[in-house]
mmCIF file of C-alpha atoms in Angstrom:
data_model
loop_
_atom_site.group_PDB
_atom_site.id
_atom_site.type_symbol
_atom_site.label_atom_id
_atom_site.label_comp_id
_atom_site.label_asym_id
_atom_site.label_seq_id
_atom_site.Cartn_x
_atom_site.Cartn_y
_atom_site.Cartn_z
ATOM 1 C CA UNK A 1 76.289 89.658 96.053
ATOM 2 C CA UNK A 2 75.780 89.580 99.830
ATOM 3 C CA UNK A 3 74.956 86.483 101.868
ATOM 4 C CA UNK A 4 74.407 86.809 105.614
ATOM 5 C CA UNK A 5 73.687 83.740 107.736
ATOM 6 C CA UNK A 6 72.963 83.816 111.486
ATOM 7 C CA UNK A 7 75.050 86.970 111.845
ATOM 8 C CA UNK A 8 75.819 87.970 115.416
ATOM 9 C CA UNK A 9 77.666 90.826 117.038
ATOM 10 C CA UNK A 10 78.409 91.063 120.758
ATOM 11 C CA UNK A 11 80.231 93.900 122.454
ATOM 12 C CA UNK A 12 82.079 93.237 125.702
ATOM 13 C CA UNK A 13 82.831 96.063 128.099
ATOM 14 C CA UNK A 14 84.422 94.968 131.366
ATOM 15 C CA UNK A 15 81.925 92.378 132.645
ATOM 16 C CA UNK A 16 78.981 93.652 130.593
ATOM 17 C CA UNK A 17 77.900 91.996 127.341
ATOM 18 C CA UNK A 18 75.706 93.741 124.781
ATOM 19 C CA UNK A 19 74.261 91.769 121.875
ATOM 20 C CA UNK A 20 73.747 94.176 118.986
ATOM 21 C CA UNK A 21 72.868 91.469 116.421
ATOM 22 C CA UNK A 22 71.218 88.207 117.470
ATOM 23 C CA UNK A 23 71.228 85.962 114.423
ATOM 24 C CA UNK A 24 70.448 87.924 111.261
ATOM 25 C CA UNK A 25 69.990 86.060 107.963
ATOM 26 C CA UNK A 26 69.332 87.495 104.505
ATOM 27 C CA UNK A 27 70.850 87.893 101.042
ATOM 28 C CA UNK A 28 71.058 90.808 98.608
ATOM 29 C CA UNK A 29 71.408 90.265 94.876
ATOM 30 C CA UNK A 30 73.352 92.376 92.430
ATOM 31 C CA UNK A 31 71.221 95.315 91.306
ATOM 32 C CA UNK A 32 68.794 95.387 94.239
ATOM 33 C CA UNK A 33 67.766 98.579 96.042
ATOM 34 C CA UNK A 34 67.327 97.625 99.709
ATOM 35 C CA UNK A 35 66.433 99.785 102.720
ATOM 36 C CA UNK A 36 67.445 98.754 106.234
ATOM 37 C CA UNK A 37 65.171 100.310 108.851
ATOM 38 C CA UNK A 38 64.917 100.246 112.593
ATOM 39 C CA UNK A 39 64.710 102.471 115.683
ATOM 40 C CA UNK A 40 67.756 103.594 117.614
ATOM 41 C CA UNK A 41 69.422 100.550 119.174
ATOM 42 C CA UNK A 42 67.915 98.106 116.679
ATOM 43 C CA UNK A 43 71.316 97.079 115.297
ATOM 44 C CA UNK A 44 71.119 98.751 111.882
ATOM 45 C CA UNK A 45 74.318 100.770 112.357
ATOM 46 C CA UNK A 46 76.171 97.686 113.558
ATOM 47 C CA UNK A 47 74.885 95.748 110.566
ATOM 48 C CA UNK A 48 75.978 98.513 108.182
ATOM 49 C CA UNK A 49 79.476 98.527 109.685
ATOM 50 C CA UNK A 50 79.789 94.772 109.178
ATOM 51 C CA UNK A 51 78.371 94.826 105.649
ATOM 52 C CA UNK A 52 80.826 97.567 104.677
ATOM 53 C CA UNK A 53 83.857 95.837 106.273
ATOM 54 C CA UNK A 54 84.277 98.431 109.020
ATOM 55 C CA UNK A 55 83.745 95.728 111.646
ATOM 56 C CA UNK A 56 83.675 91.950 111.877
ATOM 57 C CA UNK A 57 80.892 89.795 113.340
ATOM 58 C CA UNK A 58 81.390 87.674 116.448
ATOM 59 C CA UNK A 59 79.250 84.848 115.060
ATOM 60 C CA UNK A 60 77.613 83.604 111.903
ATOM 61 C CA UNK A 61 78.908 84.092 108.366
ATOM 62 C CA UNK A 62 79.152 86.822 105.755
ATOM 63 C CA UNK A 63 79.984 86.196 102.100
ATOM 64 C CA UNK A 64 80.610 89.086 99.723
ATOM 65 C CA UNK A 65 80.568 88.153 96.046
ATOM 66 C CA UNK A 66 80.869 84.502 97.019
ATOM 67 C CA UNK A 67 83.883 84.886 99.297
ATOM 68 C CA UNK A 68 83.707 84.546 103.091
ATOM 69 C CA UNK A 69 85.154 87.515 104.953
ATOM 70 C CA UNK A 70 86.599 85.004 107.437
ATOM 71 C CA UNK A 71 89.040 84.006 104.688
ATOM 72 C CA UNK A 72 90.157 87.606 104.084
ATOM 73 C CA UNK A 73 92.809 89.608 105.914
ATOM 74 C CA UNK A 74 92.150 93.162 107.062
ATOM 75 C CA UNK A 75 94.287 94.373 104.147
ATOM 76 C CA UNK A 76 92.249 92.346 101.664
ATOM 77 C CA UNK A 77 89.005 93.668 103.150
ATOM 78 C CA UNK A 78 90.302 97.231 102.787
ATOM 79 C CA UNK A 79 91.203 96.598 99.141
ATOM 80 C CA UNK A 80 87.745 95.212 98.338
ATOM 81 C CA UNK A 81 86.123 98.060 100.239
ATOM 82 C CA UNK A 82 88.047 100.699 98.277
ATOM 83 C CA UNK A 83 87.341 99.044 94.947
ATOM 84 C CA UNK A 84 83.818 97.646 95.203
ATOM 85 C CA UNK A 85 82.069 99.868 97.761
ATOM 86 C CA UNK A 86 80.993 103.498 97.724
ATOM 87 C CA UNK A 87 79.754 105.415 100.760
ATOM 88 C CA UNK A 88 77.337 108.295 101.334
ATOM 89 C CA UNK A 89 76.964 109.637 104.881
ATOM 90 C CA UNK A 90 74.434 111.841 106.642
ATOM 91 C CA UNK A 91 77.133 114.391 107.550
ATOM 92 C CA UNK A 92 78.586 114.492 104.003
ATOM 93 C CA UNK A 93 82.192 114.105 105.254
ATOM 94 C CA UNK A 94 83.572 116.611 102.754
ATOM 95 C CA UNK A 95 86.663 118.781 103.200
ATOM 96 C CA UNK A 96 85.142 122.252 103.111
ATOM 97 C CA UNK A 97 88.208 124.107 101.816
ATOM 98 C CA UNK A 98 88.733 121.727 98.924
ATOM 99 C CA UNK A 99 86.877 122.117 95.637
ATOM 100 C CA UNK A 100 84.203 119.721 94.443
ATOM 101 C CA UNK A 101 86.784 118.237 92.055
ATOM 102 C CA UNK A 102 89.322 117.664 94.827
ATOM 103 C CA UNK A 103 86.764 116.089 97.167
ATOM 104 C CA UNK A 104 85.605 113.655 94.502
ATOM 105 C CA UNK A 105 89.210 112.758 93.712
ATOM 106 C CA UNK A 106 90.005 111.561 97.263
ATOM 107 C CA UNK A 107 89.045 107.851 96.839
ATOM 108 C CA UNK A 108 91.238 107.672 93.732
ATOM 109 C CA UNK A 109 94.283 108.647 95.794
ATOM 110 C CA UNK A 110 93.993 105.267 97.519
ATOM 111 C CA UNK A 111 93.300 103.268 94.370
ATOM 112 C CA UNK A 112 95.458 101.695 91.705
ATOM 113 C CA UNK A 113 93.678 103.602 88.928
ATOM 114 C CA UNK A 114 96.195 105.308 86.637
ATOM 115 C CA UNK A 115 96.630 109.052 87.153
ATOM 116 C CA UNK A 116 96.030 109.603 83.429
ATOM 117 C CA UNK A 117 92.493 108.221 83.755
ATOM 118 C CA UNK A 118 91.453 110.072 86.884
ATOM 119 C CA UNK A 119 90.403 113.414 85.408
ATOM 120 C CA UNK A 120 87.713 111.882 83.200
ATOM 121 C CA UNK A 121 86.450 109.658 86.023
ATOM 122 C CA UNK A 122 86.124 112.676 88.309
ATOM 123 C CA UNK A 123 84.400 114.826 85.699
ATOM 124 C CA UNK A 124 82.005 112.020 84.751
ATOM 125 C CA UNK A 125 81.066 111.422 88.398
ATOM 126 C CA UNK A 126 80.405 115.117 88.972
ATOM 127 C CA UNK A 127 78.364 115.318 85.785
ATOM 128 C CA UNK A 128 76.251 112.345 86.869
ATOM 129 C CA UNK A 129 74.972 114.329 89.873
ATOM 130 C CA UNK A 130 74.443 117.545 87.892
ATOM 131 C CA UNK A 131 77.166 119.687 89.443
ATOM 132 C CA UNK A 132 79.342 120.482 86.418
ATOM 133 C CA UNK A 133 78.982 124.234 87.050
ATOM 134 C CA UNK A 134 80.282 123.817 90.625
ATOM 135 C CA UNK A 135 83.290 121.639 89.796
ATOM 136 C CA UNK A 136 85.868 124.168 91.063
ATOM 137 C CA UNK A 137 83.754 125.629 93.867
ATOM 138 C CA UNK A 138 84.881 125.046 97.443
ATOM 139 C CA UNK A 139 82.671 122.465 99.141
ATOM 140 C CA UNK A 140 82.079 124.779 102.092
ATOM 141 C CA UNK A 141 80.217 127.209 99.814
ATOM 142 C CA UNK A 142 77.629 124.664 98.680
ATOM 143 C CA UNK A 143 74.124 124.056 99.993
ATOM 144 C CA UNK A 144 73.374 120.904 101.967
ATOM 145 C CA UNK A 145 71.758 119.211 98.983
ATOM 146 C CA UNK A 146 74.713 120.071 96.753
ATOM 147 C CA UNK A 147 77.141 118.723 99.350
ATOM 148 C CA UNK A 148 75.306 115.413 99.437
ATOM 149 C CA UNK A 149 75.423 115.230 95.651
ATOM 150 C CA UNK A 150 79.186 115.748 95.839
ATOM 151 C CA UNK A 151 79.305 112.900 98.359
ATOM 152 C CA UNK A 152 77.443 110.678 95.890
ATOM 153 C CA UNK A 153 79.873 111.640 93.111
ATOM 154 C CA UNK A 154 82.756 110.758 95.415
ATOM 155 C CA UNK A 155 81.130 107.392 96.106
ATOM 156 C CA UNK A 156 80.796 106.759 92.373
ATOM 157 C CA UNK A 157 84.251 107.742 91.200
ATOM 158 C CA UNK A 158 85.828 104.298 91.701
ATOM 159 C CA UNK A 159 82.912 102.614 89.893
ATOM 160 C CA UNK A 160 81.827 100.496 92.893
ATOM 161 C CA UNK A 161 79.475 97.536 92.710
ATOM 162 C CA UNK A 162 77.500 98.578 95.780
ATOM 163 C CA UNK A 163 76.663 101.940 97.333
ATOM 164 C CA UNK A 164 75.980 102.213 101.067
ATOM 165 C CA UNK A 165 73.914 105.294 101.956
ATOM 166 C CA UNK A 166 73.709 105.939 105.705
ATOM 167 C CA UNK A 167 70.804 108.313 106.489
ATOM 168 C CA UNK A 168 71.671 110.333 103.335
ATOM 169 C CA UNK A 169 68.676 112.664 103.651
ATOM 170 C CA UNK A 170 68.910 113.194 107.414
ATOM 171 C CA UNK A 171 70.418 116.701 107.223
ATOM 172 C CA UNK A 172 68.473 117.876 104.172
ATOM 173 C CA UNK A 173 65.193 119.657 103.520
ATOM 174 C CA UNK A 174 62.496 117.641 101.789
ATOM 175 C CA UNK A 175 63.242 118.898 98.259
ATOM 176 C CA UNK A 176 67.002 118.321 98.523
ATOM 177 C CA UNK A 177 66.371 114.930 100.083
ATOM 178 C CA UNK A 178 64.121 113.979 97.188
ATOM 179 C CA UNK A 179 66.818 114.971 94.682
ATOM 180 C CA UNK A 180 69.338 112.759 96.458
ATOM 181 C CA UNK A 181 66.935 109.809 96.487
ATOM 182 C CA UNK A 182 66.222 110.297 92.793
ATOM 183 C CA UNK A 183 69.955 110.141 92.066
ATOM 184 C CA UNK A 184 70.225 106.897 94.040
ATOM 185 C CA UNK A 185 67.190 105.574 92.145
ATOM 186 C CA UNK A 186 68.826 106.469 88.837
ATOM 187 C CA UNK A 187 72.044 104.701 89.828
ATOM 188 C CA UNK A 188 70.050 101.619 90.797
ATOM 189 C CA UNK A 189 68.218 101.712 87.474
ATOM 190 C CA UNK A 190 71.640 101.522 85.797
ATOM 191 C CA UNK A 191 72.404 98.304 87.661
ATOM 192 C CA UNK A 192 74.168 99.394 90.817
ATOM 193 C CA UNK A 193 73.276 97.780 94.121
ATOM 194 C CA UNK A 194 72.093 100.365 96.662
ATOM 195 C CA UNK A 195 71.789 99.680 100.405
ATOM 196 C CA UNK A 196 70.069 102.526 102.215
ATOM 197 C CA UNK A 197 69.997 102.807 106.009
ATOM 198 C CA UNK A 198 67.258 105.071 107.332
ATOM 199 C CA UNK A 199 64.687 105.497 110.090
ATOM 200 C CA UNK A 200 62.281 107.384 107.790
ATOM 201 C CA UNK A 201 59.494 105.335 106.207
ATOM 202 C CA UNK A 202 59.066 107.612 103.178
ATOM 203 C CA UNK A 203 62.795 107.459 102.462
ATOM 204 C CA UNK A 204 62.856 103.678 102.852
ATOM 205 C CA UNK A 205 60.007 103.298 100.369
ATOM 206 C CA UNK A 206 62.236 104.508 97.551
ATOM 207 C CA UNK A 207 63.764 101.027 97.677
ATOM 208 C CA UNK A 208 62.362 97.821 96.234
ATOM 209 C CA UNK A 209 62.633 95.985 99.542
ATOM 210 C CA UNK A 210 62.676 96.919 103.230
ATOM 211 C CA UNK A 211 64.439 94.946 105.962
ATOM 212 C CA UNK A 212 63.233 96.035 109.395
ATOM 213 C CA UNK A 213 65.385 95.386 112.456
ATOM 214 C CA UNK A 214 64.316 95.406 116.090
ATOM 215 C CA UNK A 215 66.458 94.464 119.092
ATOM 216 C CA UNK A 216 69.111 92.909 116.872
ATOM 217 C CA UNK A 217 66.843 90.599 114.876
ATOM 218 C CA UNK A 218 64.916 90.916 111.618
ATOM 219 C CA UNK A 219 61.337 91.919 112.346
ATOM 220 C CA UNK A 220 60.321 91.792 108.674
ATOM 221 C CA UNK A 221 61.853 91.514 105.202
ATOM 222 C CA UNK A 222 59.406 92.479 102.470
ATOM 223 C CA UNK A 223 59.451 93.569 98.866
ATOM 224 C CA UNK A 224 57.520 96.762 98.179
ATOM 225 C CA UNK A 225 54.562 96.056 95.908
ATOM 226 C CA UNK A 226 53.995 98.517 93.056
ATOM 227 C CA UNK A 227 57.213 100.286 93.919
ATOM 228 C CA UNK A 228 56.810 102.844 91.138
ATOM 229 C CA UNK A 229 53.597 104.028 92.763
ATOM 230 C CA UNK A 230 55.363 104.460 96.079
ATOM 231 C CA UNK A 231 58.025 106.592 94.439
ATOM 232 C CA UNK A 232 55.453 108.631 92.539
ATOM 233 C CA UNK A 233 53.600 109.395 95.779
ATOM 234 C CA UNK A 234 56.806 110.723 97.323
ATOM 235 C CA UNK A 235 57.249 113.084 94.409
#
């Protein structure tokens, strides 16, 4: 699904150059659950922005589903992003005065999915995260864990091929964080690709593979052995 080769990103400010990525190479197959780890300044946020089409690299190549992003216009990238990618953020990014239903509906407003089909898609997404009883509750009245589950439902509503989760447990207590990770695990078990960005080792170990970044390069890229045991230990 994702092929990265010698990826580089350099930021220029006046006469100062900062190299955020210094030649990163890896691939991610459909259906993988991958964690990207690294300390502050390691390049993981820059990498996430490039992978999710929020930014373009200054060197190297990136192919998504076999197509180079160099051959795609900004409009085409936006269309692929809206259709094939779902996003879960640390800060939830919900509209507090809107209901759960209305928040989950937002990505559909920018899609070409028929209005007649939207209600079922929204209800199914909300059901998948166990919030049917809160469907018409304002988002601002929910707990942190419930808000993140709404964010996951919103990410799912367009039926994306890949879900990007950026520090999804960062603002949650341990129990709520575990519930969110279990939902991501369940989605991965159903065949969705999940890319999780985190600085927490326990969170990263919910994945099947961990890519560690340091100073803009890959420090290690390893599959987690006996992954089920790792997940069981977290529970």
